[in-house]
CSV table of C-alpha atoms and ligand atoms in Angstrom, one decimal:
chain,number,residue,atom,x,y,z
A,1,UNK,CA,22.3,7.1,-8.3
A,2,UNK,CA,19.7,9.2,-9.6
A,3,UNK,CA,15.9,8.2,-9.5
A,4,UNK,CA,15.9,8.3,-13.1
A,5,UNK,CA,18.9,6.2,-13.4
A,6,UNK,CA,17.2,4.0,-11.2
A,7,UNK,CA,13.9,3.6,-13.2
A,8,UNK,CA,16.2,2.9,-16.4
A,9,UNK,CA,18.4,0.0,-14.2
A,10,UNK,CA,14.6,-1.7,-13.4
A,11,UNK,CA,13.5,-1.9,-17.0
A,12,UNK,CA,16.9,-3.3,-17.8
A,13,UNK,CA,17.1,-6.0,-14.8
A,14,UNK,CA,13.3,-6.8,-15.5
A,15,UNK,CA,14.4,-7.5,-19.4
A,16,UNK,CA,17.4,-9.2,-18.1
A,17,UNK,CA,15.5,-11.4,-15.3
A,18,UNK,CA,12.4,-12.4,-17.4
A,19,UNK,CA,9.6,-14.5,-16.4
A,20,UNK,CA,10.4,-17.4,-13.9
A,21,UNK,CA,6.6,-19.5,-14.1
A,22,UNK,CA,5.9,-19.8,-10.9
A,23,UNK,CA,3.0,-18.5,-10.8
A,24,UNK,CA,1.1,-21.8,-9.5
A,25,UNK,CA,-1.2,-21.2,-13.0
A,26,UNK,CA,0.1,-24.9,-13.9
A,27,UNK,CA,-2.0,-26.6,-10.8
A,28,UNK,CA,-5.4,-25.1,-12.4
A,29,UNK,CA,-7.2,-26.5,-15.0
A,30,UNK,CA,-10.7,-25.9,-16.9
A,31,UNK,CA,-12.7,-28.5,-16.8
A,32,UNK,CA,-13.6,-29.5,-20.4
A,33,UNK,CA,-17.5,-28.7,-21.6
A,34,UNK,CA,-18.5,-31.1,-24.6
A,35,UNK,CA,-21.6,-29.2,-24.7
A,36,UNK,CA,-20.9,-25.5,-24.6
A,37,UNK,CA,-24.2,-24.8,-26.4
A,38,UNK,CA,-22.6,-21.3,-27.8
A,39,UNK,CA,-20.9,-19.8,-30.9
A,40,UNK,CA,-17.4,-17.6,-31.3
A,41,UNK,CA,-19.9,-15.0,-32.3
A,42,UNK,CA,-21.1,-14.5,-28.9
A,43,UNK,CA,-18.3,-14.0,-26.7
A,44,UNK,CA,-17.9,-10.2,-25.6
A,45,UNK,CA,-14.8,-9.1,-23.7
A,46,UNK,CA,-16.9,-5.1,-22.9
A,47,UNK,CA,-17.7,-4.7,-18.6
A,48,UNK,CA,-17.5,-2.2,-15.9
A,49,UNK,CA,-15.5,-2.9,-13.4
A,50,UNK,CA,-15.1,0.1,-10.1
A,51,UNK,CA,-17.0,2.9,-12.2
A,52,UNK,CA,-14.7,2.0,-15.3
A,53,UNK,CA,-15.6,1.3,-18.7
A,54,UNK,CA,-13.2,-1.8,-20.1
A,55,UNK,CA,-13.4,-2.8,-24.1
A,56,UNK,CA,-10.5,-5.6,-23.2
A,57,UNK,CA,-10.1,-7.9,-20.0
A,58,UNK,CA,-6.4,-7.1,-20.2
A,59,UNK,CA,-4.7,-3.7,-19.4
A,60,UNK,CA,-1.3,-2.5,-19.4
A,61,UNK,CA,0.2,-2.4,-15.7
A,62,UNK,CA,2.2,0.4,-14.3
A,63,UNK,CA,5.8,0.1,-16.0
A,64,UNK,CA,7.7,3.7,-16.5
A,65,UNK,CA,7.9,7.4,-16.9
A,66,UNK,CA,10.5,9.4,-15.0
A,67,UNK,CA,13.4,8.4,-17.0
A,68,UNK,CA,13.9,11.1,-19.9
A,69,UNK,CA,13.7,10.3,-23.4
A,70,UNK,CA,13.8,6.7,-23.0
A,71,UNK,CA,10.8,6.3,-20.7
A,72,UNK,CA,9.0,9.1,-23.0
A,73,UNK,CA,9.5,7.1,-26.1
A,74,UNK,CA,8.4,3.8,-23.8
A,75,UNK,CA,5.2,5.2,-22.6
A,76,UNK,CA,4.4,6.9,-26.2
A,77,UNK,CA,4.7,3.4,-27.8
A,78,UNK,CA,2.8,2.1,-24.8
A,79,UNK,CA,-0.1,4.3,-24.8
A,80,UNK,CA,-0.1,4.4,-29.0
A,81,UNK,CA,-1.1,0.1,-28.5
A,82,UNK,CA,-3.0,0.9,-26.1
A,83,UNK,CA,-5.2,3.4,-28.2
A,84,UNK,CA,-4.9,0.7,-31.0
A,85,UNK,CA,-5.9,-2.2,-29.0
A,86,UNK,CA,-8.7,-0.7,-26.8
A,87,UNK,CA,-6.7,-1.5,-23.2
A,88,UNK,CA,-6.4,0.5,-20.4
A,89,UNK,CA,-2.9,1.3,-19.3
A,90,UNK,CA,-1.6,2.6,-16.4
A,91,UNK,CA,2.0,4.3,-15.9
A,92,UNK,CA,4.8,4.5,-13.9
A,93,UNK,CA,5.1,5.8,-10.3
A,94,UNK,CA,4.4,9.5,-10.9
A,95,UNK,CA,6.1,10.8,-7.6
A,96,UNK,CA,9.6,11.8,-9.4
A,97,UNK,CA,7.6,13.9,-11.8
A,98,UNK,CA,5.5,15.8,-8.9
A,99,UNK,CA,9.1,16.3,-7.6
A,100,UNK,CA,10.8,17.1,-11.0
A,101,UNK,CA,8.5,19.2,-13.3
A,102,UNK,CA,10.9,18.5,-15.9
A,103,UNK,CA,10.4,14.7,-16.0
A,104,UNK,CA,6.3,15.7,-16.4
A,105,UNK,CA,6.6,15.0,-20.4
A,106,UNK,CA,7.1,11.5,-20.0
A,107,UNK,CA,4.1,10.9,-18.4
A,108,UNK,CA,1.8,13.6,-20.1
A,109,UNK,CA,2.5,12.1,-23.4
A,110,UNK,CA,0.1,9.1,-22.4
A,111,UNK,CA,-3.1,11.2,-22.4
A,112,UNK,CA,-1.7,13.2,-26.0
A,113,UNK,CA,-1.6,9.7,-27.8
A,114,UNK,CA,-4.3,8.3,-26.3
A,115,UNK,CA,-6.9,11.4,-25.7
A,116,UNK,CA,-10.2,8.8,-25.0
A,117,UNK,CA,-8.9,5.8,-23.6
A,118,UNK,CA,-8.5,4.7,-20.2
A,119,UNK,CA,-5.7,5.6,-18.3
A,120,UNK,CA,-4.6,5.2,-14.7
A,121,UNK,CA,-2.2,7.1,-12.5
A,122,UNK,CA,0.1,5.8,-10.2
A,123,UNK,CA,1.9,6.8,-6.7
A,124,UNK,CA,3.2,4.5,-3.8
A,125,UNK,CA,1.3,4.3,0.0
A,126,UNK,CA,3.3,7.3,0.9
A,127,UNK,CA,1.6,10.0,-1.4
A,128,UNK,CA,-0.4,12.8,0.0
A,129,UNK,CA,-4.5,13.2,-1.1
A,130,UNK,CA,-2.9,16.3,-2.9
A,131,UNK,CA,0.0,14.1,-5.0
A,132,UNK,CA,-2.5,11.6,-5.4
A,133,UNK,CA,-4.9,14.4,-7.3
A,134,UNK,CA,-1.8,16.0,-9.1
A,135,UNK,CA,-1.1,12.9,-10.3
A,136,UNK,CA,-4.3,12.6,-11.5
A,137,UNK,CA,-4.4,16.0,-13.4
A,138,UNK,CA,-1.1,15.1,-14.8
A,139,UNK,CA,-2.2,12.5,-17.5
A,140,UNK,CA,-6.4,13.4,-16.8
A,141,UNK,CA,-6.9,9.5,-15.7
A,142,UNK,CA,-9.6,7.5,-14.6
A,143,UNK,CA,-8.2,5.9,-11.7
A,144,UNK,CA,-5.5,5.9,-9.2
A,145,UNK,CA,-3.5,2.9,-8.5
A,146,UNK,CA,-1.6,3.2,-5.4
A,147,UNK,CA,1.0,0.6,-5.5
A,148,UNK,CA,1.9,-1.5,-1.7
A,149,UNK,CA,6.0,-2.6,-2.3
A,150,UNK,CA,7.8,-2.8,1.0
A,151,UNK,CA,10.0,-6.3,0.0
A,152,UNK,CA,11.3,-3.8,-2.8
A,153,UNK,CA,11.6,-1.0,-0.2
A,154,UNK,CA,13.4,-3.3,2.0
A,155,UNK,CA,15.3,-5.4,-0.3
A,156,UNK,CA,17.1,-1.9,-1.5
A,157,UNK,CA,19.5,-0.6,0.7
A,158,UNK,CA,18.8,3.0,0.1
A,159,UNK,CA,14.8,2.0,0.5
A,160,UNK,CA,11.9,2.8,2.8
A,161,UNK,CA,11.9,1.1,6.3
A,162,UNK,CA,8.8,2.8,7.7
A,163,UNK,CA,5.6,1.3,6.8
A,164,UNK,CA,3.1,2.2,9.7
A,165,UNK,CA,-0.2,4.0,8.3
A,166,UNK,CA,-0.4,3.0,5.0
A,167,UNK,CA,-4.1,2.1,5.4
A,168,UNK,CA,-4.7,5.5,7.0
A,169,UNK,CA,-2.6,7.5,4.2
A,170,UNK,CA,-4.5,5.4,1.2
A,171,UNK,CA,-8.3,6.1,3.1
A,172,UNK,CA,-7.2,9.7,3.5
A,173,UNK,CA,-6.7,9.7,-0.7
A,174,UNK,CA,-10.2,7.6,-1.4
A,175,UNK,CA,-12.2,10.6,0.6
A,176,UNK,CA,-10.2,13.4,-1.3
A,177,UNK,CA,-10.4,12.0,-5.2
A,178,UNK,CA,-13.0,11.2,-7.6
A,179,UNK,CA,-11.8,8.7,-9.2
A,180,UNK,CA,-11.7,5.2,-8.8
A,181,UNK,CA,-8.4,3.6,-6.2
A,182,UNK,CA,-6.8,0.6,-7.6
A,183,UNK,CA,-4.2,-0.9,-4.6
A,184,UNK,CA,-1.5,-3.2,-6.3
A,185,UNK,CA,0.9,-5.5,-5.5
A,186,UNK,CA,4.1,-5.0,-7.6
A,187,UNK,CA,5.0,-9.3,-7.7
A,188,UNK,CA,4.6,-10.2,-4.1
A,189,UNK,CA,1.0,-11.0,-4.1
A,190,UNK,CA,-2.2,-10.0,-1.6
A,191,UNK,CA,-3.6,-12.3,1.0
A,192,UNK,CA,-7.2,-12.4,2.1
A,193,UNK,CA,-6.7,-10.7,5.1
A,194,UNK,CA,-5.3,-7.7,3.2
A,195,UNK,CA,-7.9,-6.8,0.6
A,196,UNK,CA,-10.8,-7.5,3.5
A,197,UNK,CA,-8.4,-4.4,5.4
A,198,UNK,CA,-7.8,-2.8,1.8
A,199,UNK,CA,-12.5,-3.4,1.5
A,200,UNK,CA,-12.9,-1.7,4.7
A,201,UNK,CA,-11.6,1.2,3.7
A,202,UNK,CA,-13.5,1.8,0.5
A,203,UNK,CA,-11.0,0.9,-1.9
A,204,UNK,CA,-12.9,0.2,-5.2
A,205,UNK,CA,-10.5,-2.6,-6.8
A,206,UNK,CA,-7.5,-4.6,-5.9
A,207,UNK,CA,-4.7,-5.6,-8.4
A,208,UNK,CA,-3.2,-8.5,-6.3
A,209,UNK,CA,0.2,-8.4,-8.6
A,210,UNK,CA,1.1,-12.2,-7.6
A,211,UNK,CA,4.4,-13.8,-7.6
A,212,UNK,CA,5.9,-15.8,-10.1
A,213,UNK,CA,7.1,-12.8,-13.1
A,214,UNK,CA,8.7,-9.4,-13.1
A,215,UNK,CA,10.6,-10.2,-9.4
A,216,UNK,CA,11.5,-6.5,-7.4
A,217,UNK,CA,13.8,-8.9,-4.6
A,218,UNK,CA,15.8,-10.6,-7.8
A,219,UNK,CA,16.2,-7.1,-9.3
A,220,UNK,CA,17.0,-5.1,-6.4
A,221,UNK,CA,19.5,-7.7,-5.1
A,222,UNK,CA,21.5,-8.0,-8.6
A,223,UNK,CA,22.1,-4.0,-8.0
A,224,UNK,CA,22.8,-4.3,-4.8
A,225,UNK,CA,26.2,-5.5,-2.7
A,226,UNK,CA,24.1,-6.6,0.3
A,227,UNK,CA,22.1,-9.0,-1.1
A,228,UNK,CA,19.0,-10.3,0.6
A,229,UNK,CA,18.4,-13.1,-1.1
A,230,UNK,CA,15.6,-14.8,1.1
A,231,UNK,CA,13.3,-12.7,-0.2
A,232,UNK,CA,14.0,-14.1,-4.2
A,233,UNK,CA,11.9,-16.4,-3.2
A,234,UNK,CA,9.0,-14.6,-1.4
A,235,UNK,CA,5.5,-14.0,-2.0
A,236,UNK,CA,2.4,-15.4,-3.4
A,237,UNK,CA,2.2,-16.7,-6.3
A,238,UNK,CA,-0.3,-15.0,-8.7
A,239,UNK,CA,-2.8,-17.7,-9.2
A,240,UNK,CA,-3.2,-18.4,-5.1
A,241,UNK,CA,-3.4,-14.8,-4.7
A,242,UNK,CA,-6.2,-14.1,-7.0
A,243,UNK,CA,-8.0,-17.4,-5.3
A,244,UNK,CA,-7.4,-15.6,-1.9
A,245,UNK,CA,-8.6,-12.7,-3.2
A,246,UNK,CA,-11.9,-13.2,-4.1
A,247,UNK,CA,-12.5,-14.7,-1.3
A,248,UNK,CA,-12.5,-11.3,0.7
A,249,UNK,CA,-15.2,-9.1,0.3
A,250,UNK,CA,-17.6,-9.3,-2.2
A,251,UNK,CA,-17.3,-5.3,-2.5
A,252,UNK,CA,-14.1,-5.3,-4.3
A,253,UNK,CA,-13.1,-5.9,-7.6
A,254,UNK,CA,-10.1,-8.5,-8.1
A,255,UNK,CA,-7.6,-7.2,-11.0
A,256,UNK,CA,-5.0,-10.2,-11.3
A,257,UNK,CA,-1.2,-9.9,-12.3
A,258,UNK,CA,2.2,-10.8,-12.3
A,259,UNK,CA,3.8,-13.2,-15.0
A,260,UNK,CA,1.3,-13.8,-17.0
A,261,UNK,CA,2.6,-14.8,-20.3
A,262,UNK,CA,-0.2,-16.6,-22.3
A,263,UNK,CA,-4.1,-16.6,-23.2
A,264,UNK,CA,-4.5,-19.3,-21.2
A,265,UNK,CA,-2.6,-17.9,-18.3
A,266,UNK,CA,-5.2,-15.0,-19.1
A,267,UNK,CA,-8.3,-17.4,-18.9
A,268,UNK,CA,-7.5,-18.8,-15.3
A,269,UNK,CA,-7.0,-15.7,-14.1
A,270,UNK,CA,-10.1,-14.7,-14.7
A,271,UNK,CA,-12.4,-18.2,-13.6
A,272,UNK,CA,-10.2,-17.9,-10.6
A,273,UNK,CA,-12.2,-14.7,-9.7
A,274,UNK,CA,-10.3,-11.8,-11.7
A,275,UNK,CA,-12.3,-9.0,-13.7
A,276,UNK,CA,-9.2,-8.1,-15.6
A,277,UNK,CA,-5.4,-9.0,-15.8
A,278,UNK,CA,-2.6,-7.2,-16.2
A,279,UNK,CA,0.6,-7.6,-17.7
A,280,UNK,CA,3.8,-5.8,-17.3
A,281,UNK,CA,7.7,-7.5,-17.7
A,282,UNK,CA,6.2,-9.9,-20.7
A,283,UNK,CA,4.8,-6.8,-22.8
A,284,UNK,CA,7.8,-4.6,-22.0
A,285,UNK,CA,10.4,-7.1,-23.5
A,286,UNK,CA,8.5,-7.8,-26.6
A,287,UNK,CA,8.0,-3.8,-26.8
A,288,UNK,CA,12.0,-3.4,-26.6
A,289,UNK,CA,13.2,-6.5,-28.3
A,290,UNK,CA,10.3,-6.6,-31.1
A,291,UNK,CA,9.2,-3.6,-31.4
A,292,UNK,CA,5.5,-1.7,-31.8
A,293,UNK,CA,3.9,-4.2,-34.0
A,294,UNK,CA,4.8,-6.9,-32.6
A,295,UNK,CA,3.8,-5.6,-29.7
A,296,UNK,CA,0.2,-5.2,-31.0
A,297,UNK,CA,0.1,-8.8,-32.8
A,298,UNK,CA,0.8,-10.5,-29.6
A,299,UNK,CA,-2.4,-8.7,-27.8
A,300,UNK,CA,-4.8,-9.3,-31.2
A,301,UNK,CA,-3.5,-12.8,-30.6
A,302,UNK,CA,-4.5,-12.9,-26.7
A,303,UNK,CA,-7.5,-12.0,-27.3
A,304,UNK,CA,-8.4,-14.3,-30.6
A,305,UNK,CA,-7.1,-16.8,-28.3
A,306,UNK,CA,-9.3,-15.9,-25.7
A,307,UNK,CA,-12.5,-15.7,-27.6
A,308,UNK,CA,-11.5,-19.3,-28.3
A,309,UNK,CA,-11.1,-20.8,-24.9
A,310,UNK,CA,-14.3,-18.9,-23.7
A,311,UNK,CA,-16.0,-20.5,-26.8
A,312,UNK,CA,-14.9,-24.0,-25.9
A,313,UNK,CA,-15.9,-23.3,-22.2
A,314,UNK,CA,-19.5,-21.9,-23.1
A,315,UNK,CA,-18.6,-18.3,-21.5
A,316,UNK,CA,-20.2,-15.7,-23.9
A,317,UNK,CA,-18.9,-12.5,-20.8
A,318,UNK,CA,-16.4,-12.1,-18.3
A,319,UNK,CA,-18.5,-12.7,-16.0
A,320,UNK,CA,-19.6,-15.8,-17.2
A,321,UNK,CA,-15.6,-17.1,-17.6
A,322,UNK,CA,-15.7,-16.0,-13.8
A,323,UNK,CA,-17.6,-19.1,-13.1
A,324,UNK,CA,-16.3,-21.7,-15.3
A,325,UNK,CA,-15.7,-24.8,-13.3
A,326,UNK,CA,-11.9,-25.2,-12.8
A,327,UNK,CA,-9.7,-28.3,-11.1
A,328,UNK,CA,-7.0,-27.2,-8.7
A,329,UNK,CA,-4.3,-29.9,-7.9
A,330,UNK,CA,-0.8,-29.9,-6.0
A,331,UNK,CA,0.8,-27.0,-4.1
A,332,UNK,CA,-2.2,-24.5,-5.1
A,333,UNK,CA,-4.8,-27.3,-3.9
A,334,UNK,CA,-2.5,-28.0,-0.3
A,335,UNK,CA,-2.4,-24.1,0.0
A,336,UNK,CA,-6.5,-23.4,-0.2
A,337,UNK,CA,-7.2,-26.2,1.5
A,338,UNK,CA,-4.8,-25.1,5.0
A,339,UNK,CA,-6.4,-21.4,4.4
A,340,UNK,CA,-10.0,-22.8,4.4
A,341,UNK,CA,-10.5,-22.1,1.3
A,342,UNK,CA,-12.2,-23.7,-1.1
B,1,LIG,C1,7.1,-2.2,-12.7
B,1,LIG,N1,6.0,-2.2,-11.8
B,1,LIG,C2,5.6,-1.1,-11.2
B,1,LIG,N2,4.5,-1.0,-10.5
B,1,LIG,C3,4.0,0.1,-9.9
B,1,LIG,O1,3.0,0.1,-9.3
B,1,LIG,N3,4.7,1.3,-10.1
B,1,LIG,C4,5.8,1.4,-10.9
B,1,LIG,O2,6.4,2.4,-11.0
B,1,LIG,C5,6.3,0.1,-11.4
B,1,LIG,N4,7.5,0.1,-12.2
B,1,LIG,C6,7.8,-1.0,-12.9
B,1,LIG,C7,8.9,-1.0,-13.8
B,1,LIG,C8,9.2,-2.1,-14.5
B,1,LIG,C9,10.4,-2.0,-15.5
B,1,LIG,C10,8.5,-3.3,-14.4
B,1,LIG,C11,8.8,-4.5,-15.2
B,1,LIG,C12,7.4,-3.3,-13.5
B,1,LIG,C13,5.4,-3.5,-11.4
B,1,LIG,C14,4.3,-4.0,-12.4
B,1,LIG,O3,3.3,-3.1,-12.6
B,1,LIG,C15,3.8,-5.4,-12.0
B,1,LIG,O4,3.1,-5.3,-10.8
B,1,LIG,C16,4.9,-6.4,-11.9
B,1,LIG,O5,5.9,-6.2,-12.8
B,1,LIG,C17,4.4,-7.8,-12.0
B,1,LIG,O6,3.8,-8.0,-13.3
B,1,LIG,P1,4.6,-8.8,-14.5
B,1,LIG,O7,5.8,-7.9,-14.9
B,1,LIG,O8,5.1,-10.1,-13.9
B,1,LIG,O9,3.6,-9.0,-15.6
C-alpha cells in the first residue's frame, strides 16, 4: 500500500472509529463561583504561548496532506476556517512530501489560503535538522511539531521498531531551527517524566495528545490481520495527561489534546494547566460529513460558549481560566493521588 493510500485509510478509520469519551474529562469539575465579580465583555481569548502569537485558545492539530486531491481539498478547507476563525493549524506529517515533490501542493496550499495566520509544520522523531527546516520552508510556519507515535509504529506491521535517540534527534532539530518545537502525542498521552526529558532539552511547548479520541492502535489494528489488540486500550487519557503535565517543568508550555468534543471539554483542559487545545478527529468528521460552514459554526460556537463558562467562573484570560479551582473525583483523583500529584 502506498503512503498516500495509507494517509487516506487513516482519515477513513478515524471517521469510521469516532470519539470513544474516555478522556477522564467527566471526573473534573469547576467549582461554581456565585460571585464572579466580572462581565462577558471582559473575557479575552489573545496570549503568547512559546514565541507564538494566539487570537484563539483552540488550534487545529496535525490531520493530512500527502494524499493527492483529496488531502489538498482537506487542508484548503482546513486552512480557509482557520483564516476565518483566527486558529492556528498545523498539518499533516510532511515527510512523504520531502520524499515526493509531487505531493508538495497539498501542503503548500495551507500558507496560499491562509498568508498571515499561524501555521505549524509537522515531521515524526526520525526527521533530520535539514527535513525539519524543509518542512518549515514548505508552508513558511511558525513552529515545528515533531510528533512521538511508537504504539502506532508498533501496532502496524509494516511500522518502525527502532526508537533509540529520539531525544538526541529532536535536540539536534531545536539548535538548527528558529522556530518554536512543539513535541505531540498523537492519542497515547505524555507522562511527567517525559515532558521533564522533553524540558531538558529546550523544547519550547508540549502537545500531550491524551487518550480517549482519534485511537492510532484501534485504527491500525482494523487494517491490519495481526491484530494487537492490547494496545486499544492503552494510554493516558487526555485530562490525566495534561494534569501530569503541568506538573513538569515550569519552562514548558502544555498544549492539551485528544477527543475533545465540547466547550466544556475545552474549559478543563485549560484550568487543568493547558495554554491551548487542539482538536483533530471531531473537526475532521464535521468537515467531511457537514461541510465548511458547519465547520466554522461549531468553532464560533466553542468559543461563545467559552466566553460563557469563563464568565461564570470569573476568568477575564487564559491565564486566569488556568487557575480556576476545579474538583477531581474517581479514577483521575486515584491516579494523581498514586503519582503524588496533587
Ligand atoms: C492524525 N494525527 C496526526 N498527528 C501528527 O502529528 N501527524 C499526522 O500526520 C497525523 N495524522 C492524523 C490523521 C488523521 C486522519 C487524524 C484523525 C489524526 C493525530 C492528531 O493530530 C491528534 O493528535 C489525535 O488525532 C488526537 O486528537 P483527536 O483526534 O482525538 O482530537
Amino acid at each position: 500500500m502506498s503512503r498516500s493510500e495509507r494517509k487516506w485509510d487513516h482519515i477513513r478509520y478515524a471517521l469510521e472509529t469516532g470519539q470513544k469519551r474516555s478522556t477522564a474529562f467527566d471526573d473534573v469539575q469547576f467549582i461554581h463561583q456565585s460571585l464572579p465579580n466580572i462581565n462577558v465583555s471582559d473575557v479575552t481569548f489573545h496570549q503568547e504561548i512559546g514565541g507564538l502569537s494566539l487570537s484563539s485558545p483552540i488550534f487545529i492539530n496535525a490531520m493530512t496532506g500527502g494524499g493527492g486531491e483529496k488531502t489538498y481539498t482537506l487542508n484548503k478547507q482546513l486552512a480557509i476556517v482557520a483564516k476565518e476563525a483566527g486558529l492556528a493549524m498545523a498539518v499533516g506529517s510532511q515527510m512523504s512530501a520531502l520524499k515526493d515533490q509531487s505531493e508538495r501542493y497539498t501542503y503548500e496550499v495551507v500558507r496560499r489560503e491562509n498568508p498571515s495566520g499561524v501555521l505549524i509544520a509537522n515531521l515524526g522523531s526520525e526527521a533530520t535538522p535539514a527535513q525539519a527546516k524543509a518542512a518549515i520552508d514548505m508552508i513558511e510556519a511558525n513552529a515545528l511539531q515533531i510528533h512521538l507515535n511508537v504504539i502506532q509504529e508498533l501496532t502496524m506491521p509494516e511500522g518502525d521498531r527502532e526508537f533509540s535517540g529520539a531525544l538526541k534527534r529532536i535536540e539536534a532539530i531545536i539548535k538548527e531551527v528558529n522556530v518554536p518545537i512543539i513535541v505531540k502525542e498523537v492519542g497515547f498521552g505524555m507522562c511527567k517524566e517525559t515532558v521533564e526529558s522533553l524540558s531538558s532539552i529546550g523544547v519550547s511547548a508540549v502537545d500531550i495528545g491524551g487518550f480517549g479520541g482519534t485511537n492510532f492502535a484501534e485504527i491500525e489494528n482494523k487494517r491490519s490481520e495481526k491484530s494487537q489488540a492490547f494496545f486499544n486500550q492503552w494510554g493516558i487519557p487526555t485530562a490525566i495527561s495534561i494534569t501530569e503535565a503541568s506538573h513538569a517543568s515550569k519552562s514548558v508550555s502544555i498544549l492539551g489534546s485528544g477527543g475533545i468534543t465540547s466547550s466544556v471539554e475545552l474549559a478543563k483542559g485549560i484550568a487543568l494547566g493547558a495554554s491551548a487545545i487542539g482538536f483533530a478527529g471531531f473537526f475532521l468528521k464535521i468537515l467531511v460529513d457537514k461541510g465548511i460552514d458547519a465547520l466554522y459554526e461549531e468553532i464560533s460556537a466553542l468559543h461563545d460558549e467559552l466566553t460563557i463558562i469563563m464568565t461564570a467562573l470569573g476568568a477575564k484570560s487564559i491565564q486566569e481560566l488556568q487557575r480556576a479551582p476545579l474538583m477531581i473525583s474517581g479514577q483521575m483523583h486515584h491516579w494523581l493521588n498514586q503519582r503524588g500529584i496533587d
